[in-house]
CSV table of C-alpha atoms in Angstrom, one decimal:
chain,number,residue,atom,x,y,z
A,6,MET,CA,30.7,16.1,0.1
A,7,PRO,CA,31.4,14.8,3.7
A,8,ASN,CA,30.4,11.3,4.6
A,9,VAL,CA,27.2,11.0,6.5
A,10,ARG,CA,26.6,7.9,8.5
A,11,PRO,CA,23.1,6.6,7.8
A,12,THR,CA,20.6,7.0,10.6
A,13,ALA,CA,20.3,3.7,12.4
A,14,LEU,CA,16.7,2.5,12.2
A,15,PRO,CA,15.2,0.6,15.1
A,16,LYS,CA,14.1,-3.0,14.6
A,17,GLN,CA,10.5,-2.0,14.8
A,18,LEU,CA,10.2,0.8,12.4
A,19,PRO,CA,8.3,3.7,14.0
A,20,SER,CA,5.3,5.5,12.5
A,21,LEU,CA,4.5,2.9,9.9
A,22,ASP,CA,1.5,1.5,11.7
A,23,GLY,CA,0.3,5.0,12.1
A,24,PHE,CA,0.6,5.6,8.4
A,25,ARG,CA,-1.4,2.5,7.8
A,26,THR,CA,-4.1,3.9,10.0
A,27,VAL,CA,-4.0,7.2,8.1
A,28,ALA,CA,-4.2,5.3,4.8
A,29,ILE,CA,-7.2,3.1,5.8
A,30,ALA,CA,-9.0,6.1,7.2
A,31,ILE,CA,-8.6,8.0,3.9
A,32,VAL,CA,-9.9,5.0,2.0
A,33,PHE,CA,-12.8,4.4,4.4
A,34,ALA,CA,-13.9,8.0,4.4
A,35,SER,CA,-13.9,8.1,0.6
A,36,HIS,CA,-16.0,4.8,0.3
A,37,ALA,CA,-18.4,6.0,3.0
A,38,GLY,CA,-19.0,9.2,1.0
A,39,VAL,CA,-17.7,11.7,3.6
A,40,SER,CA,-14.4,12.7,2.0
A,41,HIS,CA,-14.5,15.4,-0.6
A,42,LEU,CA,-11.0,16.9,-0.2
A,43,ILE,CA,-8.6,13.9,-0.1
A,44,PRO,CA,-9.4,11.2,-2.7
A,45,GLY,CA,-9.5,7.7,-1.5
A,46,GLY,CA,-7.0,6.7,-4.2
A,47,PHE,CA,-4.3,8.6,-2.2
A,48,GLY,CA,-4.9,6.2,0.7
A,49,VAL,CA,-4.1,3.3,-1.6
A,50,THR,CA,-1.0,5.2,-2.9
A,51,LEU,CA,0.1,5.6,0.8
A,52,PHE,CA,-0.3,1.9,1.3
A,53,PHE,CA,1.8,1.2,-1.8
A,54,PHE,CA,4.6,3.5,-0.8
A,55,LEU,CA,4.7,2.1,2.7
A,56,SER,CA,4.9,-1.5,1.4
A,57,GLY,CA,7.8,-0.7,-1.0
A,58,PHE,CA,9.7,1.1,1.8
A,59,LEU,CA,9.1,-1.6,4.4
A,60,ILE,CA,9.8,-4.6,2.2
A,61,THR,CA,13.1,-3.1,0.9
A,62,THR,CA,14.2,-2.2,4.4
A,63,LEU,CA,13.6,-5.8,5.5
A,64,LEU,CA,15.4,-7.2,2.4
A,65,GLN,CA,18.4,-5.0,3.1
A,66,ARG,CA,18.4,-6.2,6.8
A,67,GLU,CA,18.2,-9.8,5.7
A,68,ILE,CA,21.2,-9.5,3.4
A,69,SER,CA,23.2,-7.5,5.9
A,70,GLN,CA,22.5,-10.1,8.7
A,71,THR,CA,22.7,-13.3,6.8
A,72,GLY,CA,24.7,-12.4,3.7
A,73,THR,CA,22.0,-13.8,1.4
A,74,LEU,CA,18.3,-13.6,0.6
A,75,SER,CA,16.0,-16.6,0.7
A,76,LEU,CA,13.3,-16.0,-2.0
A,77,PRO,CA,11.3,-19.1,-1.0
A,78,ARG,CA,11.1,-18.0,2.6
A,79,PHE,CA,10.2,-14.5,1.5
A,80,PHE,CA,7.3,-15.8,-0.7
A,81,LEU,CA,6.1,-18.1,2.1
A,82,ARG,CA,6.0,-15.2,4.5
A,83,ARG,CA,3.8,-13.2,2.1
A,84,VAL,CA,1.5,-16.2,1.6
A,85,VAL,CA,1.1,-16.7,5.4
A,86,ARG,CA,0.5,-13.0,5.9
A,87,LEU,CA,-1.9,-12.3,3.0
A,88,TRP,CA,-4.0,-15.4,2.3
A,89,PRO,CA,-5.6,-16.3,5.7
A,90,PRO,CA,-7.5,-13.0,6.2
A,91,LEU,CA,-8.3,-12.8,2.5
A,92,LEU,CA,-9.7,-16.3,2.2
A,93,VAL,CA,-11.9,-15.9,5.3
A,94,THR,CA,-13.2,-12.5,4.1
A,95,LEU,CA,-14.0,-13.9,0.7
A,96,LEU,CA,-16.0,-16.7,2.4
A,97,VAL,CA,-17.8,-14.2,4.5
A,98,GLY,CA,-18.7,-12.1,1.4
A,99,VAL,CA,-19.9,-15.2,-0.5
A,100,PHE,CA,-22.0,-16.3,2.5
A,101,LEU,CA,-23.6,-12.8,2.8
A,102,VAL,CA,-24.5,-12.8,-0.9
A,103,THR,CA,-25.9,-16.4,-0.7
A,104,ILE,CA,-28.3,-15.5,2.2
A,105,GLY,CA,-29.3,-12.2,0.5
A,106,LEU,CA,-27.6,-9.8,2.9
A,107,ALA,CA,-25.1,-8.5,0.4
A,108,GLN,CA,-25.4,-7.7,-3.3
A,109,GLY,CA,-23.4,-9.5,-6.0
A,110,ALA,CA,-23.3,-12.3,-8.5
A,111,LEU,CA,-20.9,-15.1,-7.7
A,112,ASP,CA,-18.5,-16.0,-10.4
A,113,TRP,CA,-15.6,-18.5,-10.1
A,114,GLY,CA,-13.4,-16.7,-12.5
A,115,THR,CA,-13.6,-13.5,-10.5
A,116,LEU,CA,-13.1,-15.3,-7.2
A,117,LEU,CA,-10.1,-17.1,-8.5
A,118,SER,CA,-8.6,-13.9,-9.8
A,119,GLN,CA,-9.0,-12.3,-6.4
A,120,ILE,CA,-7.6,-15.3,-4.6
A,121,PHE,CA,-4.5,-15.5,-6.8
A,122,PHE,CA,-4.0,-11.8,-7.2
A,123,TYR,CA,-4.6,-11.1,-10.8
A,124,TYR,CA,-8.0,-9.4,-10.4
A,125,ASN,CA,-6.8,-6.0,-11.6
A,126,TYR,CA,-6.2,-7.3,-15.1
A,127,TYR,CA,-9.0,-9.8,-15.0
A,128,SER,CA,-11.5,-7.1,-14.3
A,129,LEU,CA,-10.2,-5.1,-17.3
A,130,PHE,CA,-10.0,-7.9,-19.9
A,131,ALA,CA,-12.6,-10.5,-18.8
A,132,GLU,CA,-15.6,-8.3,-18.8
A,133,PRO,CA,-18.3,-8.6,-17.9
A,134,THR,CA,-17.2,-9.9,-14.5
A,135,ASN,CA,-19.3,-10.5,-11.4
A,136,SER,CA,-18.1,-10.0,-7.9
A,137,VAL,CA,-19.4,-9.6,-4.4
A,138,ASP,CA,-20.3,-5.9,-4.1
A,139,GLY,CA,-17.5,-4.3,-2.0
A,140,PHE,CA,-14.7,-6.6,-3.3
A,141,GLY,CA,-13.8,-4.5,-6.3
A,142,ILE,CA,-11.1,-2.9,-4.3
A,143,PHE,CA,-9.1,-6.1,-4.4
A,144,TRP,CA,-7.4,-4.8,-7.5
A,145,SER,CA,-4.8,-3.1,-5.2
A,146,LEU,CA,-3.9,-6.5,-3.7
A,147,SER,CA,-2.9,-7.7,-7.2
A,148,VAL,CA,-0.6,-4.7,-7.7
A,149,GLU,CA,1.1,-5.4,-4.3
A,150,GLU,CA,1.5,-9.1,-5.0
A,151,HIS,CA,3.0,-8.5,-8.4
A,152,PHE,CA,5.5,-6.3,-6.7
A,153,TYR,CA,6.3,-9.0,-4.1
A,154,LEU,CA,6.9,-11.5,-6.9
A,155,LEU,CA,9.2,-9.2,-8.9
A,156,TRP,CA,11.0,-6.9,-6.6
A,157,PRO,CA,13.1,-9.3,-4.5
A,158,SER,CA,14.9,-10.6,-7.6
A,159,VAL,CA,15.4,-7.1,-9.0
A,160,PHE,CA,16.7,-6.0,-5.6
A,161,LEU,CA,19.2,-8.9,-5.6
A,162,LEU,CA,20.5,-7.6,-8.9
A,163,LEU,CA,20.7,-4.0,-7.7
A,164,HIS,CA,21.8,-4.0,-4.1
A,165,LYS,CA,25.5,-4.5,-4.9
A,166,ARG,CA,25.6,-1.9,-7.6
A,167,LEU,CA,26.9,1.5,-6.7
A,168,GLY,CA,24.3,3.2,-8.9
A,169,ALA,CA,21.3,1.2,-7.6
A,170,SER,CA,19.4,4.4,-6.7
A,171,ARG,CA,20.1,5.9,-10.1
A,172,ILE,CA,18.9,2.8,-11.9
A,173,LEU,CA,15.7,2.8,-9.8
A,174,ALA,CA,15.2,6.5,-10.5
A,175,MET,CA,15.4,5.7,-14.3
A,176,ILE,CA,12.8,3.0,-13.8
A,177,LEU,CA,10.5,5.5,-12.1
A,178,VAL,CA,10.9,7.9,-15.0
A,179,ALA,CA,10.3,5.1,-17.5
A,180,THR,CA,7.0,4.2,-15.6
A,181,LEU,CA,5.9,7.9,-15.9
A,182,VAL,CA,6.7,7.8,-19.7
A,183,TRP,CA,4.8,4.6,-20.1
A,184,ARG,CA,1.7,6.1,-18.4
A,185,VAL,CA,1.9,9.0,-20.9
A,186,VAL,CA,2.2,6.5,-23.8
A,187,ARG,CA,-0.8,4.5,-22.5
A,188,PHE,CA,-2.9,7.6,-21.9
A,189,VAL,CA,-2.0,9.4,-25.2
A,190,HIS,CA,-1.2,6.7,-27.7
A,191,PHE,CA,-3.3,3.7,-26.5
A,192,GLN,CA,-6.0,6.0,-25.0
A,193,SER,CA,-6.2,4.0,-21.8
A,194,SER,CA,-8.8,5.4,-19.4
A,195,GLU,CA,-8.0,6.9,-16.1
A,196,TRP,CA,-9.4,3.8,-14.4
A,197,GLU,CA,-7.3,1.4,-16.5
A,198,ILE,CA,-4.2,3.4,-15.6
A,199,TYR,CA,-5.2,3.6,-12.0
A,200,ILE,CA,-5.5,-0.2,-11.4
A,201,SER,CA,-2.8,-1.6,-13.7
A,202,THR,CA,0.4,-2.9,-12.2
A,203,ASP,CA,2.5,-1.6,-15.1
A,204,THR,CA,1.3,1.9,-14.5
A,205,ARG,CA,1.1,2.0,-10.7
A,206,ILE,CA,4.2,0.0,-9.7
A,207,ASP,CA,6.1,3.2,-9.2
A,208,ALA,CA,4.0,4.0,-6.1
A,209,LEU,CA,5.8,1.1,-4.4
A,210,LEU,CA,9.2,1.8,-6.1
A,211,PHE,CA,9.3,5.3,-4.6
A,212,GLY,CA,9.2,3.7,-1.2
A,213,CYS,CA,11.9,1.3,-2.3
A,214,LEU,CA,14.1,4.2,-3.4
A,215,LEU,CA,13.7,5.9,0.0
A,216,ALA,CA,14.8,2.7,1.8
A,217,ILE,CA,17.9,2.4,-0.4
A,218,LEU,CA,18.8,6.1,0.1
A,219,GLN,CA,18.4,5.7,3.9
A,220,ALA,CA,20.6,2.6,3.9
A,221,ASN,CA,23.5,4.4,2.0
A,222,GLY,CA,23.2,7.7,3.9
A,223,ALA,CA,22.0,9.7,0.9
A,224,ALA,CA,18.6,10.4,2.5
A,225,ASP,CA,20.3,12.0,5.5
A,226,ARG,CA,22.4,14.2,3.3
A,227,LEU,CA,19.3,15.2,1.2
A,228,PHE,CA,16.7,15.5,3.9
A,229,LYS,CA,18.8,17.3,6.6
A,230,ALA,CA,17.6,17.1,10.2
A,231,ASP,CA,17.8,20.9,10.9
A,232,HIS,CA,15.5,23.7,9.7
A,233,PHE,CA,15.6,22.2,6.2
A,234,LYS,CA,13.1,19.6,7.5
A,235,TRP,CA,10.3,22.1,7.6
A,236,MET,CA,11.2,23.3,4.1
A,237,TRP,CA,11.0,19.8,2.8
A,238,LEU,CA,7.8,19.0,4.7
A,239,GLY,CA,6.2,22.2,3.6
A,240,ALA,CA,7.0,21.5,0.0
A,241,ALA,CA,5.7,18.0,0.3
A,242,VAL,CA,2.3,19.3,1.7
A,243,ILE,CA,2.0,21.9,-1.1
A,244,LEU,CA,2.8,19.3,-3.7
A,245,LEU,CA,0.3,16.8,-2.4
A,246,LEU,CA,-2.4,19.5,-2.2
A,247,LEU,CA,-1.7,20.4,-5.9
A,248,THR,CA,-2.2,16.7,-6.9
A,249,PHE,CA,-5.6,16.7,-5.1
A,250,ALA,CA,-6.7,20.1,-6.6
A,251,ILE,CA,-5.8,19.5,-10.3
A,252,ARG,CA,-8.6,17.6,-11.8
A,253,GLU,CA,-7.4,17.5,-15.4
A,254,PRO,CA,-7.6,13.9,-16.7
A,255,ALA,CA,-4.2,13.8,-18.4
A,256,PHE,CA,-2.4,15.1,-15.2
A,257,ARG,CA,-4.4,12.7,-13.0
A,258,SER,CA,-3.5,9.7,-15.2
A,259,THR,CA,0.2,10.5,-15.6
A,260,LEU,CA,2.2,13.0,-13.5
A,261,ARG,CA,0.0,12.9,-10.4
A,262,TYR,CA,1.3,9.6,-9.2
A,263,SER,CA,5.0,10.6,-9.7
A,264,LEU,CA,4.5,13.8,-7.8
A,265,GLN,CA,2.8,12.0,-4.9
A,266,GLY,CA,5.6,9.5,-4.7
A,267,LEU,CA,8.2,12.3,-4.5
A,268,ALA,CA,6.2,14.2,-1.9
A,269,LEU,CA,5.9,11.1,0.4
A,270,MET,CA,9.7,10.6,0.5
A,271,PRO,CA,10.6,13.4,2.9
A,272,VAL,CA,7.4,12.8,4.9
A,273,PHE,CA,8.3,9.1,5.5
A,274,HIS,CA,12.0,9.8,6.1
A,275,TYR,CA,11.3,12.3,8.9
A,276,ALA,CA,8.5,10.2,10.4
A,277,VAL,CA,10.7,7.2,10.7
A,278,THR,CA,13.9,8.8,11.8
A,279,GLN,CA,12.3,11.5,14.0
A,280,PRO,CA,9.2,9.8,15.4
A,281,ASP,CA,9.2,11.7,18.7
A,282,THR,CA,8.8,15.1,17.2
A,283,ARG,CA,5.4,16.8,17.8
A,284,LEU,CA,4.3,16.3,14.2
A,285,PHE,CA,4.8,12.6,14.1
A,286,LYS,CA,4.2,11.5,17.6
A,287,PRO,CA,0.5,10.9,17.1
A,288,LEU,CA,1.3,8.2,14.5
A,289,ASN,CA,2.9,6.2,17.3
A,290,LEU,CA,0.1,6.4,19.9
A,291,SER,CA,-0.8,2.9,21.0
A,292,TRP,CA,-4.4,3.0,19.8
A,293,ILE,CA,-3.5,4.4,16.4
A,294,SER,CA,-0.8,1.8,16.0
A,295,GLN,CA,-3.3,-0.9,16.9
A,296,ILE,CA,-5.6,0.2,14.1
A,297,GLY,CA,-2.6,0.1,11.8
A,298,VAL,CA,-2.0,-3.5,12.8
A,299,TRP,CA,-5.5,-4.3,11.8
A,300,SER,CA,-5.4,-2.2,8.6
A,301,TYR,CA,-5.1,-5.1,6.1
A,302,THR,CA,-8.2,-6.8,7.4
A,303,LEU,CA,-10.0,-3.5,7.6
A,304,TYR,CA,-9.1,-2.8,4.0
A,305,LEU,CA,-10.5,-6.2,3.0
A,306,VAL,CA,-13.8,-5.9,4.7
A,307,HIS,CA,-14.8,-2.3,5.1
A,308,TYR,CA,-16.3,-1.7,1.7
A,309,LEU,CA,-18.3,-5.0,1.9
A,310,ILE,CA,-19.8,-3.7,5.1
A,311,ILE,CA,-20.5,-0.3,3.7
A,312,LYS,CA,-22.2,-1.8,0.6
A,313,ALA,CA,-24.2,-4.3,2.7
A,314,LEU,CA,-25.5,-1.6,5.1
A,315,GLU,CA,-26.6,0.5,2.1
A,316,TYR,CA,-28.1,-2.6,0.3
A,317,ASN,CA,-30.2,-3.5,3.3
A,318,GLY,CA,-31.4,0.0,3.8
A,319,LEU,CA,-29.8,0.4,7.2
A,320,ALA,CA,-27.9,3.5,6.3
A,321,SER,CA,-27.6,5.9,3.4
A,322,HIS,CA,-24.4,6.9,1.6
A,323,GLY,CA,-22.5,9.6,3.4
A,324,SER,CA,-24.7,9.5,6.5
A,325,PRO,CA,-23.4,9.5,10.1
A,326,ALA,CA,-25.2,6.2,10.7
A,327,LEU,CA,-23.2,4.6,7.8
A,328,VAL,CA,-19.9,6.0,8.9
A,329,LEU,CA,-20.3,5.0,12.6
A,330,GLY,CA,-22.0,1.7,11.8
A,331,ALA,CA,-19.5,0.6,9.2
A,332,ALA,CA,-16.5,1.7,11.2
A,333,ALA,CA,-17.7,-0.2,14.3
A,334,LEU,CA,-18.4,-3.3,12.4
A,335,SER,CA,-15.2,-3.2,10.5
A,336,LEU,CA,-13.1,-2.7,13.6
A,337,ALA,CA,-14.9,-5.5,15.4
A,338,TYR,CA,-14.4,-7.8,12.5
A,339,ALA,CA,-10.7,-6.9,12.2
A,340,ALA,CA,-10.1,-7.4,15.9
A,341,LEU,CA,-11.8,-10.8,15.8
A,342,MET,CA,-9.8,-11.8,12.7
A,343,TYR,CA,-6.6,-10.8,14.4
A,344,ARG,CA,-7.4,-12.9,17.4
A,345,ILE,CA,-8.6,-16.0,15.7
A,346,VAL,CA,-6.8,-16.0,12.3
A,347,GLU,CA,-3.8,-13.7,12.2
A,348,ARG,CA,-2.3,-14.0,15.7
A,349,PRO,CA,-2.3,-17.9,15.6
A,350,MET,CA,-0.1,-17.5,12.4
A,351,LEU,CA,2.5,-15.4,14.1
A,352,PRO,CA,4.7,-18.4,15.3
A,353,LEU,CA,4.9,-19.7,11.7
A,354,ARG,CA,5.7,-16.2,10.4
A,355,ARG,CA,8.5,-16.0,13.0
A,356,LYS,CA,9.9,-19.4,11.9
A,357,LEU,CA,10.0,-18.1,8.3
A,358,ALA,CA,11.7,-14.9,9.4
A,359,PRO,CA,15.4,-14.4,8.4
A,360,LYS,CA,17.9,-15.8,10.9
A,361,GLY,CA,20.1,-13.4,12.7
């Protein structure tokens, strides 16, 4: 097989903010009650895949530029990125419950589990738990944070090995097998499998695998840039539609996540390496990218706002008033948070960035 030089990726990876916008739009539409074709859970899977791909790409760049990987600085960057919007949003939710504008029962155990990112397991094993209505979606933050804690060390062990991609592929297969074991033998429910880190970590690892394949040139050999592109993209769309259409519980709890991860690999590869094509250009429009920049805060607050509007009788589930009102309030909150909380943290995040 001839050597293929890996496609050089720009410093600012294209299309990723656009994918964030797509992901939050899917999640928002599902929670607002207006999405009956694409499940909101796929939006979360999209976020997971993107995180795995981006973090692995950044880790690879840090090692190539500095020759090493600073785990303390990596963890500090994650803390500076994730905690300020989360803490402020938690305070807003608690305040709304306290004054009677949002539903919920305040519980310190639940709040601490959300602050320190173990809420997904806490919600399963510490029942009954109380939470601000709309903060139940914070289980996904736990999965991502567990990934951030584990993956850099695993990556350090793998990145010098010639068979790193094969080892990662075996981990992905093992995760699928473990989902089957949990569903069949331990009779875990679809929800338990959906929110558990040990059964959902592969959604992030598929993104990691794509980043590794791009770095060593294997992705360019596999996902060719000519007419094969449309074959790969067409197959990805068909595969995703099948995962949406099949409603059988065993499939949804096991194979569904693996097939979605596989389908997203060619989509992300072409979107990042060929962002100027007609198909992916909308992902890089300035206003779409801007919503993607706000997507983390949008994710944190949108369901709280939806639930508060319904609780106060201002809009009914699935109504245009709910969709428009919740979207407007969520965007306004995210824009304000970016201006007064996230943007002031950018200098610190730059100081913590890898040198080189």
